[in-house]
Structure formats: C-alpha cells, structure tokens
Amino acid sequence: MPRARATVRDVAAVTGVSIATVSRVLNQAGSVAPETRRLVEQAIEELGLRAPAPRGGTAKPVDGAVYVRCPYVLTDYFGLIVSSIAETLDRHGRQVVLNAGEAAQHERVLGRLPGQRSLGGAILILPPEPSDELVRLSARRFPFVVVDPRTALPPDIPSVSAAHHSGARQLTAYLTGLGHTRIGVIAGPREWLAADARLSGHSAALADAGILPDPSLIRHDQPTTRHGYRAACELLDLDPRPTALVAFNDKAAVGALEAARERGLSVPRDVSIAGFDDLDLSRATTPQLTTVRQPLQEMGRMAVSLLIRLLDRHDLEALHVELATTLSPRASTAPPP
C-alpha cells in the first residue's frame, strides 16, 4: 500500500511545534528560532513533505545569493566551470556563496540549504551525494541546477552536461578510421553517468566499424594521472597489446603517456593515445594529445541561465541540457603500426 503524503499537521505532531510555525519554515517567512527551524527542517526531510507551490498570479522572483557547491580542488577542469558560473552570476547581480575543496565532499549540506534565508538557489557541480538526497532537496522546492551529474537524475531536476556519448563515439570512430581495431579504454568509475555514456559511445563506434567490443580491453579507475598510468600499464602489458588507448580525461591520458615511455613505446608510432576534456594540459604534452573538447565554460553559463529562470519563476521546457563536444585531433594519434 503506498505511503500517504505527509502534511503540515504531521510535521507539527512529530516536532511538537505549531502548524503555523511549520508553515513559516516551509515558506521561509516569519521569525523562527534557529533550533526550531533545524528541528522542523529535519522532520520535513524525513517525512518527505513538499513545500507549497506559489498560488495566484505571477509569483515574485526569488532573491538571495547562489550557493555554488564544487567539492573538488579548483584546478583547470573545475576552475573553468566555477569561474564561468561566478562571472555570469555577477552579470545578473547575484552574489556567490562558494563551497569548494575535497574536504567539502564529507559535509552534509544539502538538507540545510532551504533553511538559509540568504540563499535563493544553488548550482551543484558533479555532486557526490546520492540521487535520493537531490530528490529530497527538489521536493522542498529549493531551486537548484546540477552541472555534470554523477548519477542519473529524475526528469524534473534541471542539469547541464556535455554530450559524453557522441564525443566518445566521434573519438573512437576517428581511431577506427585510422585503422585501429584493438583499442584499450581507460574508463572512469563504474558508477559515474559520464563513464557509462562514454563507454556506450565507444561501443557504438566499434559496432559501426564491424568490431566486437572486448571487455578485457576496459579498465575502470579514477580519472587521475596516477590511476591512468596504472590502468595503461595493465593494458600495454597485454599480449597482444592494444594499438590505441582512449582515456577518460586528459589527466589519465598523461599517465598513459608515461606508461608507454617506460616500456620504450613511441607515441604514436607504436601506440596511439587520446584523452577527453581538451584542457591546457593536452597541448603541453609531447606529443600533444588528441582529445575531445568539453565546453566547460558554456556549461557554467548554461547552468546559471537555467537557475535564473527558475528563480524568476519561469517554466523550463529543457530540463536536461547536453552541450556538443568537438574532436581535436593532434599528434598523439596515427595509423597503427
């Protein structure tokens, strides 16, 4: 039997506060003591109570700063996205509250956001939280947009990402066009949405070329130089070894270049290596990396555009936006030996 939807009266009964107090917390209005607000918010989250939708006429735009959560080191990839978001929000006259750094991955912050009256909404970049936490946040009518979601999202949660499937398909098609039939893949973590989409694109390109995917040529690992090196070592020690490697990102591809050098292999004469992202790093290697460009800054601008429309109470027709990627062939790839 389906669970009955929670009501304001249910929350009041659980917390021992008045129905009026629960309503003030839901509407972020009125004076509520911080301890009482936290108690009510916790009960709202546990019971799954939805905040009331605006009634009658055109709703007022939502004021307040935008909370930008990027719980990673702000290097080239994440730094480009965050900088673009901050610059675009500034043009809209919105202040930014930034939550960044790897230590922030362990903070439970989403449940507290609706209770912070100084905040109007949020942009969450590759959120490490499970999707059910994002669903609970959405149920409380707090406006937010996800950039590069890690896991699949419900259709009513707005998100922006690159076209991972088509980008990977284009890259592998380029390699098969050069004559490669044995291509190793340094994939991202198994549970990542992007890793799944890129593997799907890779397999589709192989199928287009009449090549059966070989599971022994796939390694799942974290998208870092160190893990890319480790995965490439395993792939390059296979007999026969692959004639090309495609990495989840440019950093993992740099690790693959080092693994090839250690084995006395010339890139691209003996093995071709390609990345994904098209960071500055891809043009600083020797040879320069063939890669797929993600429009990172445009992803940030698009996320702000979606959020501003939410804050202005406009309906969104496109809730899941995929931005096109572009293949950038360079010197690290060539026909197989």
Tab-separated table of N, CA and C in Angstrom, residues 203-268:
chain	number	residue	atom	x	y	z
A	203	SER	N	31.442	1.827	-27.731
A	203	SER	CA	30.921	0.570	-28.274
A	203	SER	C	30.149	0.801	-29.559
A	204	ALA	N	29.408	1.916	-29.624
A	204	ALA	CA	28.644	2.216	-30.832
A	204	ALA	C	29.566	2.450	-32.023
A	205	ALA	N	30.689	3.147	-31.786
A	205	ALA	CA	31.643	3.396	-32.874
A	205	ALA	C	32.301	2.098	-33.330
A	206	LEU	N	32.594	1.204	-32.382
A	206	LEU	CA	33.158	-0.096	-32.760
A	206	LEU	C	32.160	-0.874	-33.612
A	207	ALA	N	30.910	-0.850	-33.189
A	207	ALA	CA	29.873	-1.560	-33.950
A	207	ALA	C	29.748	-0.990	-35.361
A	208	ASP	N	29.840	0.323	-35.479
A	208	ASP	CA	29.783	0.957	-36.797
A	208	ASP	C	30.900	0.445	-37.710
A	209	ALA	N	32.039	0.111	-37.088
A	209	ALA	CA	33.185	-0.365	-37.866
A	209	ALA	C	33.227	-1.887	-37.980
A	210	GLY	N	32.194	-2.559	-37.444
A	210	GLY	CA	32.144	-4.015	-37.508
A	210	GLY	C	33.079	-4.702	-36.549
A	211	ILE	N	33.395	-4.042	-35.410
A	211	ILE	CA	34.327	-4.595	-34.420
A	211	ILE	C	33.549	-4.931	-33.151
A	212	LEU	N	33.743	-6.136	-32.640
A	212	LEU	CA	33.090	-6.531	-31.397
A	212	LEU	C	33.840	-5.956	-30.201
A	213	PRO	N	33.149	-5.339	-29.234
A	213	PRO	CA	33.824	-4.841	-28.026
A	213	PRO	C	34.472	-5.985	-27.263
A	214	ASP	N	35.637	-5.725	-26.691
A	214	ASP	CA	36.380	-6.729	-25.935
A	214	ASP	C	36.483	-6.263	-24.479
A	215	PRO	N	35.758	-6.889	-23.547
A	215	PRO	CA	35.798	-6.456	-22.141
A	215	PRO	C	37.201	-6.477	-21.542
A	216	SER	N	38.091	-7.318	-22.060
A	216	SER	CA	39.446	-7.390	-21.495
A	216	SER	C	40.250	-6.125	-21.790
A	217	LEU	N	39.749	-5.275	-22.685
A	217	LEU	CA	40.455	-4.043	-23.040
A	217	LEU	C	39.921	-2.830	-22.287
A	218	ILE	N	39.093	-3.061	-21.247
A	218	ILE	CA	38.487	-1.954	-20.495
A	218	ILE	C	38.978	-1.990	-19.050
A	219	ARG	N	39.403	-0.851	-18.553
A	219	ARG	CA	39.804	-0.711	-17.157
A	219	ARG	C	39.051	0.472	-16.548
A	220	HIS	N	38.345	0.236	-15.443
A	220	HIS	CA	37.643	1.308	-14.734
A	220	HIS	C	38.525	1.819	-13.598
A	221	ASP	N	38.707	3.125	-13.521
A	221	ASP	CA	39.532	3.690	-12.457
A	221	ASP	C	39.211	5.166	-12.285
A	222	GLN	N	39.796	5.771	-11.261
A	222	GLN	CA	39.600	7.193	-11.015
A	222	GLN	C	40.274	8.016	-12.109
A	223	PRO	N	39.715	9.185	-12.463
A	223	PRO	CA	40.259	9.977	-13.565
A	223	PRO	C	41.425	10.866	-13.146
A	224	THR	N	42.524	10.239	-12.733
A	224	THR	CA	43.714	10.980	-12.335
A	224	THR	C	44.914	10.468	-13.123
A	225	THR	N	46.000	11.225	-13.093
A	225	THR	CA	47.216	10.817	-13.799
A	225	THR	C	47.742	9.500	-13.242
A	226	ARG	N	47.746	9.382	-11.915
A	226	ARG	CA	48.277	8.169	-11.285
A	226	ARG	C	47.452	6.940	-11.659
A	227	HIS	N	46.141	7.066	-11.601
A	227	HIS	CA	45.302	5.918	-11.937
A	227	HIS	C	45.314	5.635	-13.437
A	228	GLY	N	45.445	6.678	-14.247
A	228	GLY	CA	45.578	6.458	-15.679
A	228	GLY	C	46.841	5.701	-16.026
A	229	TYR	N	47.915	6.028	-15.321
A	229	TYR	CA	49.182	5.311	-15.504
A	229	TYR	C	49.023	3.838	-15.146
A	230	ARG	N	48.377	3.590	-14.022
A	230	ARG	CA	48.212	2.201	-13.565
A	230	ARG	C	47.380	1.385	-14.556
A	231	ALA	N	46.274	1.972	-15.020
A	231	ALA	CA	45.424	1.260	-15.974
A	231	ALA	C	46.147	1.036	-17.297
A	232	ALA	N	46.908	2.045	-17.740
A	232	ALA	CA	47.642	1.914	-19.006
A	232	ALA	C	48.711	0.833	-18.914
A	233	CYS	N	49.351	0.715	-17.763
A	233	CYS	CA	50.367	-0.341	-17.581
A	233	CYS	C	49.732	-1.716	-17.807
A	234	GLU	N	48.560	-1.922	-17.226
A	234	GLU	CA	47.888	-3.209	-17.396
A	234	GLU	C	47.525	-3.465	-18.854
A	235	LEU	N	47.039	-2.454	-19.521
A	235	LEU	CA	46.613	-2.625	-20.915
A	235	LEU	C	47.804	-2.827	-21.849
A	236	LEU	N	48.874	-2.073	-21.627
A	236	LEU	CA	50.043	-2.175	-22.510
A	236	LEU	C	50.856	-3.448	-22.282
A	237	ASP	N	50.606	-4.121	-21.150
A	237	ASP	CA	51.295	-5.388	-20.884
A	237	ASP	C	50.518	-6.590	-21.410
A	238	LEU	N	49.351	-6.351	-22.022
A	238	LEU	CA	48.588	-7.445	-22.629
A	238	LEU	C	49.306	-7.959	-23.877
A	239	ASP	N	49.052	-9.201	-24.196
A	239	ASP	CA	49.634	-9.794	-25.407
A	239	ASP	C	48.509	-10.435	-26.225
A	240	PRO	N	48.171	-9.885	-27.379
A	240	PRO	CA	48.783	-8.687	-27.979
A	240	PRO	C	48.285	-7.425	-27.297
A	241	ARG	N	49.128	-6.421	-27.309
A	241	ARG	CA	48.735	-5.165	-26.670
A	241	ARG	C	47.851	-4.363	-27.635
A	242	PRO	N	47.042	-3.452	-27.072
A	242	PRO	CA	46.227	-2.585	-27.930
A	242	PRO	C	47.105	-1.634	-28.737
A	243	THR	N	46.619	-1.269	-29.914
A	243	THR	CA	47.372	-0.312	-30.744
A	243	THR	C	46.975	1.126	-30.432
A	244	ALA	N	45.926	1.303	-29.616
A	244	ALA	CA	45.498	2.646	-29.218
A	244	ALA	C	44.855	2.585	-27.838
A	245	LEU	N	44.969	3.678	-27.084
A	245	LEU	CA	44.322	3.813	-25.787
A	245	LEU	C	43.500	5.096	-25.790
A	246	VAL	N	42.250	5.003	-25.312
A	246	VAL	CA	41.449	6.204	-25.086
A	246	VAL	C	41.216	6.319	-23.582
A	247	ALA	N	41.497	7.503	-23.038
A	247	ALA	CA	41.405	7.717	-21.597
A	247	ALA	C	40.175	8.535	-21.245
A	248	PHE	N	39.710	8.391	-20.008
A	248	PHE	CA	38.508	9.096	-19.560
A	248	PHE	C	38.696	10.607	-19.620
A	249	ASN	N	39.918	11.072	-19.312
A	249	ASN	CA	40.192	12.503	-19.425
A	249	ASN	C	41.663	12.720	-19.775
A	250	ASP	N	42.042	13.974	-19.956
A	250	ASP	CA	43.409	14.290	-20.360
A	250	ASP	C	44.416	13.896	-19.280
A	251	LYS	N	44.024	14.005	-18.011
A	251	LYS	CA	44.952	13.640	-16.939
A	251	LYS	C	45.282	12.152	-16.991
A	252	ALA	N	44.269	11.328	-17.173
A	252	ALA	CA	44.526	9.885	-17.284
A	252	ALA	C	45.356	9.591	-18.525
A	253	ALA	N	45.163	10.350	-19.602
A	253	ALA	CA	45.947	10.154	-20.821
A	253	ALA	C	47.416	10.494	-20.590
A	254	VAL	N	47.689	11.498	-19.758
A	254	VAL	CA	49.082	11.828	-19.422
A	254	VAL	C	49.733	10.658	-18.689
A	255	GLY	N	48.987	10.012	-17.801
A	255	GLY	CA	49.512	8.812	-17.143
A	255	GLY	C	49.792	7.713	-18.137
A	256	ALA	N	48.948	7.589	-19.163
A	256	ALA	CA	49.160	6.581	-20.208
A	256	ALA	C	50.414	6.890	-21.019
A	257	LEU	N	50.681	8.167	-21.285
A	257	LEU	CA	51.910	8.548	-21.998
A	257	LEU	C	53.153	8.102	-21.215
A	258	GLU	N	53.105	8.278	-19.901
A	258	GLU	CA	54.238	7.875	-19.060
A	258	GLU	C	54.409	6.359	-19.081
A	259	ALA	N	53.306	5.622	-19.024
A	259	ALA	CA	53.387	4.157	-19.072
A	259	ALA	C	53.991	3.698	-20.394
A	260	ALA	N	53.637	4.341	-21.493
A	260	ALA	CA	54.193	3.981	-22.798
A	260	ALA	C	55.693	4.275	-22.851
A	261	ARG	N	56.088	5.432	-22.322
A	261	ARG	CA	57.515	5.785	-22.315
A	261	ARG	C	58.329	4.773	-21.530
A	262	GLU	N	57.821	4.343	-20.385
A	262	GLU	CA	58.535	3.369	-19.551
A	262	GLU	C	58.786	2.064	-20.300
A	263	ARG	N	57.909	1.735	-21.215
A	263	ARG	CA	58.017	0.478	-21.963
A	263	ARG	C	58.745	0.655	-23.295
A	264	GLY	N	59.331	1.828	-23.490
A	264	GLY	CA	60.077	2.075	-24.709
A	264	GLY	C	59.204	2.201	-25.940
A	265	LEU	N	57.913	2.502	-25.736
A	265	LEU	CA	56.992	2.626	-26.859
A	265	LEU	C	56.931	4.078	-27.329
A	266	SER	N	56.984	4.266	-28.616
A	266	SER	CA	56.890	5.603	-29.190
A	266	SER	C	55.424	5.926	-29.476
A	267	VAL	N	55.003	7.128	-29.066
A	267	VAL	CA	53.639	7.610	-29.322
A	267	VAL	C	53.722	8.681	-30.414
A	268	PRO	N	53.062	8.506	-31.553
A	268	PRO	CA	52.038	7.488	-31.856
A	268	PRO	C	52.536	6.330	-32.726
